[in-house]
Every structure is written in structure tokens, then in C-alpha cells.
Amino acid sequence: MSNGRILVIGGAGYVGSHFALHAMKCGLQITVMDNLSTGHRAAARDAEFVKADLADESALREQLSKMHFDGIFHFAASCLVGESVANPSLYYRNNVLSAYTLLEAMRATGHDRLVFSSTCAVYGEPMQVPIPEDHPTQPISPYGRSKLTIEWMLEDYERAYGIRSASLRYFNAAGCEPRDGLGEDHRPETHLIPAVARYALGLVDDLVIFGDDYPTSDGTCVRDYVHVTDLAEAHVKALACLEDVPLIRLNLGTGAGYSNLAVVEAVGRIAGTRLSPRRGPRRPGDPPKLVADASRAANLIGWKPSRSDLERIVSDVIEWFSRHPNGYED
Ligand code: UDP
């Protein structure tokens, strides 16, 4: 597959840009398509870049008619649980409708390989942890429902039209590649590790830990953090696997969980400062514990995360914000 040509939709966003970097290093020819609504032009680096919205059916068809892609990678989505509860319309349009538009454009232009960013939010409140792929899917947010709806569409499109796809259910994407100029720059920043790192570096005055009365060892939520370049590696492997397996669903996580306070402790230790965050109420929609059973990814595509220890993740994020206190504006 090296030398293959791929389309990376949402390749200027956080996960998409790290994937594009990794794919380039693997020798793939990249075209990035992004509407820059949340992504950053600089994050797409020197890849061929098309500024277009995925919902713009004619721009998409034009792109797919112009050249053939050996794989299409779809990262462009709205992805905040709280926002999805307040504004589900955005999630059904940006996620479900855009995926439909993409699938129809693929059908019309003879493209039949898709790797799709899904999420552990498709499971809802876990009944069993670590969570295997055959755990019941009962998402509790419009975000999780929108992603599960797309997974169902992919199943139907494979059966009826032969469009092969891999749905990769991310646990907590984290870390970055500061030495290649890639980091995290979400506005507003709602994710734990960048929020704690910014606090530790004095870039923000406040840090609140949402809830300390969960049924976990220290009362705070537990999450499975997986380095974004490990995620990227899984996408390349998933595309190769589509050759033999037409419909793939995989958890991408490490199987290890860290509590929010353990993350605060690690960031403080690595930044060389003692952190005392405020304690706040629970954030609606947060399950107590999300940890992946990722054995299927190991068995099916030979994926084993190698960059996902918490020290490495936190060090990358601290380095990024030390070099780029204003994110991609620096
Ligand atoms: N969290 C927190 N303070 C923050 C941001 C996040 O306590 O400023 C908590 C959040 O409530 C959850 C965990 O950190 O328990 C991970 O949240 P994040 O948004 O990073 O990822 P999620 O698991 O929601 O995808």
C-alpha cells in the first residue's frame, strides 16, 4: 500500500492531522480535505489541501471523480458529548448526513474502501469493563447515537453495495507530535490532559475536576488514553486488512485506565509543579470508567500501542504547549 493515494477528510483536525503525518511517513500520497471549521490549515502541513465541506456534495464528487483513492479516511465530525445533548441537530447533520453524502459519492465514483472514526461512546454506560466490541451498544448521547447510526449505515452499504469499511472505536485520543509541529488546539479546550497541562504551565488560571464521588478507587472518572500516533498506525493497518475482511469494527485503547486525579498527578510531576485543582460537580454524560478490551485489534490487524504510556503522552502535550502557548497561532 505504500505509494497508494488516500483522501483524508478532516485531515486538518487533531486526529486527522496526526494520521496524515503518519501516513505520509509510511509513503502514502495524501490529499487532505477539510472545511477548517475546527481544524487548522498549518496542521495539514504540506499535504495537498482542498478546502471543502463534506456536506458540499458537488465538491466531494468532483474530488472523487478527479482521481481514484485507494482508501478514504473520514475524521471530519462533531465530537463533544455535551454539545450534542444541547444541539443534536448539529450532530445528525455534521455526522450522519455528511457520512451519507460521502457514501453516496463513493458509490457514484466507484470508491470502496473507507476507514471511519468511531468512538467508545457507542457503548453508553458500560455493563462490563474492559469493554469488548460485542458489548451492547446503547449510546446515551446524540454524539454516540450519530456514530452508531453511521456504523449501521456502513454495515448496510457493505452488504448491498460492497463498500468495505473499518469503524475504529477510539477510547481517549491523547498526546501529540510537537517535534513535527502537531499538537492539540481545541477551542474551547474541554479535554482533560490538555486542560491540566495548560494549567500546569500557567496558561490558564483554573482547573476543575468534574466529580469526585464516582465508584472508582479515588472517586474520579477513569479513562483509557491512547496516543494519537498509535491511533494513526491502526488506521493504516485497518485499510490493509480491508483487503481480506470487508467489514471491521475495532476498539482502539490500551486496556489500562487512569483516574482524573492520576492524570493531574502525572502532569504535575512531569511539569515539576504541585497542582491543586478545584473539585466541581459531575459533568453530565460522563460514565465512571471507560477502558478498552483491545484484543481484537491485536489479533485482527496486529495492532499494539507502543507510544501510549501516560508519561510519553503527558510529556508530548507539555512540550507542545511550552512551544506553542497559543496553539497553532504561534
Ligand atoms: N475532566 C475534568 N476537567 C476538565 C476536563 C475533563 O475533570 O477540565 C474530566 C471529564 O469529566 C472526564 C475525564 O476528565 O471524567 C475525561 O474527559 P475528556 O473530556 O478528556 O474525555 P472524554 O472521556 O469525555 O471523551
PDB file of N, CA, C and O and ligand atoms in Angstrom, residues 172 190-193 195 207-210 221 223 225 260 283 286 290, ligand 1:
ATOM      1  N   ASN A 172      -9.801   7.270  24.640  1.00  0.00           N
ATOM      2  CA  ASN A 172      -9.446   8.694  24.733  1.00  0.00           C
ATOM      3  C   ASN A 172      -8.177   9.017  23.945  1.00  0.00           C
ATOM      4  O   ASN A 172      -7.073   8.709  24.402  1.00  0.00           O
ATOM      5  N   THR A 190     -11.844  21.265  26.113  1.00  0.00           N
ATOM      6  CA  THR A 190     -12.690  20.552  27.076  1.00  0.00           C
ATOM      7  C   THR A 190     -12.030  19.254  27.549  1.00  0.00           C
ATOM      8  O   THR A 190     -12.568  18.581  28.407  1.00  0.00           O
ATOM      9  N   HIS A 191     -10.889  18.891  26.955  1.00  0.00           N
ATOM     10  CA  HIS A 191     -10.294  17.592  27.267  1.00  0.00           C
ATOM     11  C   HIS A 191      -9.341  17.679  28.456  1.00  0.00           C
ATOM     12  O   HIS A 191      -8.656  18.680  28.647  1.00  0.00           O
ATOM     13  N   LEU A 192      -9.298  16.596  29.204  1.00  0.00           N
ATOM     14  CA  LEU A 192      -8.584  16.628  30.482  1.00  0.00           C
ATOM     15  C   LEU A 192      -7.084  16.896  30.337  1.00  0.00           C
ATOM     16  O   LEU A 192      -6.558  17.812  30.983  1.00  0.00           O
ATOM     17  N   ILE A 193      -6.383  16.107  29.532  1.00  0.00           N
ATOM     18  CA  ILE A 193      -4.911  16.228  29.536  1.00  0.00           C
ATOM     19  C   ILE A 193      -4.456  17.614  29.068  1.00  0.00           C
ATOM     20  O   ILE A 193      -3.661  18.262  29.769  1.00  0.00           O
ATOM     21  N   ALA A 195      -6.140  20.345  29.218  1.00  0.00           N
ATOM     22  CA  ALA A 195      -6.592  21.318  30.225  1.00  0.00           C
ATOM     23  C   ALA A 195      -5.641  21.325  31.427  1.00  0.00           C
ATOM     24  O   ALA A 195      -5.260  22.390  31.929  1.00  0.00           O
ATOM     25  N   LEU A 207      -8.543  25.069  37.071  1.00  0.00           N
ATOM     26  CA  LEU A 207      -8.747  23.697  36.620  1.00  0.00           C
ATOM     27  C   LEU A 207      -9.777  23.079  37.542  1.00  0.00           C
ATOM     28  O   LEU A 207      -9.646  23.146  38.766  1.00  0.00           O
ATOM     29  N   VAL A 208     -10.813  22.509  36.945  1.00  0.00           N
ATOM     30  CA  VAL A 208     -11.860  21.883  37.758  1.00  0.00           C
ATOM     31  C   VAL A 208     -11.907  20.404  37.425  1.00  0.00           C
ATOM     32  O   VAL A 208     -11.894  20.026  36.259  1.00  0.00           O
ATOM     33  N   ILE A 209     -11.931  19.582  38.455  1.00  0.00           N
ATOM     34  CA  ILE A 209     -12.136  18.145  38.259  1.00  0.00           C
ATOM     35  C   ILE A 209     -13.624  17.879  38.480  1.00  0.00           C
ATOM     36  O   ILE A 209     -14.175  18.183  39.544  1.00  0.00           O
ATOM     37  N   PHE A 210     -14.237  17.329  37.435  1.00  0.00           N
ATOM     38  CA  PHE A 210     -15.687  17.165  37.439  1.00  0.00           C
ATOM     39  C   PHE A 210     -16.083  15.869  38.143  1.00  0.00           C
ATOM     40  O   PHE A 210     -16.078  14.804  37.535  1.00  0.00           O
ATOM     41  N   CYS A 221     -13.316   9.922  37.583  1.00  0.00           N
ATOM     42  CA  CYS A 221     -13.526   9.037  36.428  1.00  0.00           C
ATOM     43  C   CYS A 221     -12.216   8.427  35.943  1.00  0.00           C
ATOM     44  O   CYS A 221     -11.150   9.033  36.070  1.00  0.00           O
ATOM     45  N   ARG A 223     -10.223   6.760  32.602  1.00  0.00           N
ATOM     46  CA  ARG A 223     -10.235   6.726  31.146  1.00  0.00           C
ATOM     47  C   ARG A 223      -9.006   6.000  30.619  1.00  0.00           C
ATOM     48  O   ARG A 223      -7.964   5.932  31.272  1.00  0.00           O
ATOM     49  N   TYR A 225      -6.312   6.210  27.894  1.00  0.00           N
ATOM     50  CA  TYR A 225      -5.698   7.193  26.986  1.00  0.00           C
ATOM     51  C   TYR A 225      -4.802   6.494  25.980  1.00  0.00           C
ATOM     52  O   TYR A 225      -3.921   5.721  26.352  1.00  0.00           O
ATOM     53  N   ASN A 260      -8.834  10.609  36.820  1.00  0.00           N
ATOM     54  CA  ASN A 260      -8.556  12.028  36.544  1.00  0.00           C
ATOM     55  C   ASN A 260      -7.480  12.554  37.497  1.00  0.00           C
ATOM     56  O   ASN A 260      -6.614  13.331  37.090  1.00  0.00           O
ATOM     57  N   ARG A 283     -19.802  16.091  35.421  1.00  0.00           N
ATOM     58  CA  ARG A 283     -20.205  16.599  34.104  1.00  0.00           C
ATOM     59  C   ARG A 283     -21.236  15.625  33.531  1.00  0.00           C
ATOM     60  O   ARG A 283     -20.965  14.421  33.462  1.00  0.00           O
ATOM     61  N   ASP A 286     -20.886  11.701  31.696  1.00  0.00           N
ATOM     62  CA  ASP A 286     -19.589  11.034  31.902  1.00  0.00           C
ATOM     63  C   ASP A 286     -19.787   9.673  32.582  1.00  0.00           C
ATOM     64  O   ASP A 286     -20.144   9.617  33.754  1.00  0.00           O
ATOM     65  N   LEU A 290     -14.174   3.999  31.521  1.00  0.00           N
ATOM     66  CA  LEU A 290     -14.159   3.541  30.129  1.00  0.00           C
ATOM     67  C   LEU A 290     -12.765   3.001  29.827  1.00  0.00           C
ATOM     68  O   LEU A 290     -11.793   3.762  29.754  1.00  0.00           O
TER      69      LEU A 290
HETATM   70  N1  UDP B   1     -12.423  16.442  33.001  1.00  0.00           N
HETATM   71  C1  UDP B   1     -12.260  17.232  34.141  1.00  0.00           C
HETATM   72  N2  UDP B   1     -11.895  18.540  33.969  1.00  0.00           N
HETATM   73  C2  UDP B   1     -11.682  19.095  32.746  1.00  0.00           C
HETATM   74  C3  UDP B   1     -11.839  18.287  31.594  1.00  0.00           C
HETATM   75  C4  UDP B   1     -12.218  16.957  31.762  1.00  0.00           C
HETATM   76  O1  UDP B   1     -12.442  16.762  35.251  1.00  0.00           O
HETATM   77  O2  UDP B   1     -11.353  20.294  32.676  1.00  0.00           O
HETATM   78  C5  UDP B   1     -12.789  15.022  33.173  1.00  0.00           C
HETATM   79  C6  UDP B   1     -14.085  14.613  32.491  1.00  0.00           C
HETATM   80  O3  UDP B   1     -15.197  14.947  33.293  1.00  0.00           O
HETATM   81  C7  UDP B   1     -13.856  13.114  32.332  1.00  0.00           C
HETATM   82  C8  UDP B   1     -12.354  12.993  32.063  1.00  0.00           C
HETATM   83  O4  UDP B   1     -11.794  14.232  32.549  1.00  0.00           O
HETATM   84  O5  UDP B   1     -14.135  12.463  33.579  1.00  0.00           O
HETATM   85  C9  UDP B   1     -12.006  12.855  30.600  1.00  0.00           C
HETATM   86  O6  UDP B   1     -12.667  13.872  29.895  1.00  0.00           O
HETATM   87  P1  UDP B   1     -12.302  14.266  28.406  1.00  0.00           P
HETATM   88  O7  UDP B   1     -13.212  15.409  28.003  1.00  0.00           O
HETATM   89  O8  UDP B   1     -10.834  14.497  28.286  1.00  0.00           O
HETATM   90  O9  UDP B   1     -12.635  12.974  27.561  1.00  0.00           O
HETATM   91  P2  UDP B   1     -13.999  12.102  27.413  1.00  0.00           P
HETATM   92  O10 UDP B   1     -13.783  10.894  28.251  1.00  0.00           O
HETATM   93  O11 UDP B   1     -15.165  12.941  27.811  1.00  0.00           O
HETATM   94  O12 UDP B   1     -14.013  11.782  25.956  1.00  0.00           O
END
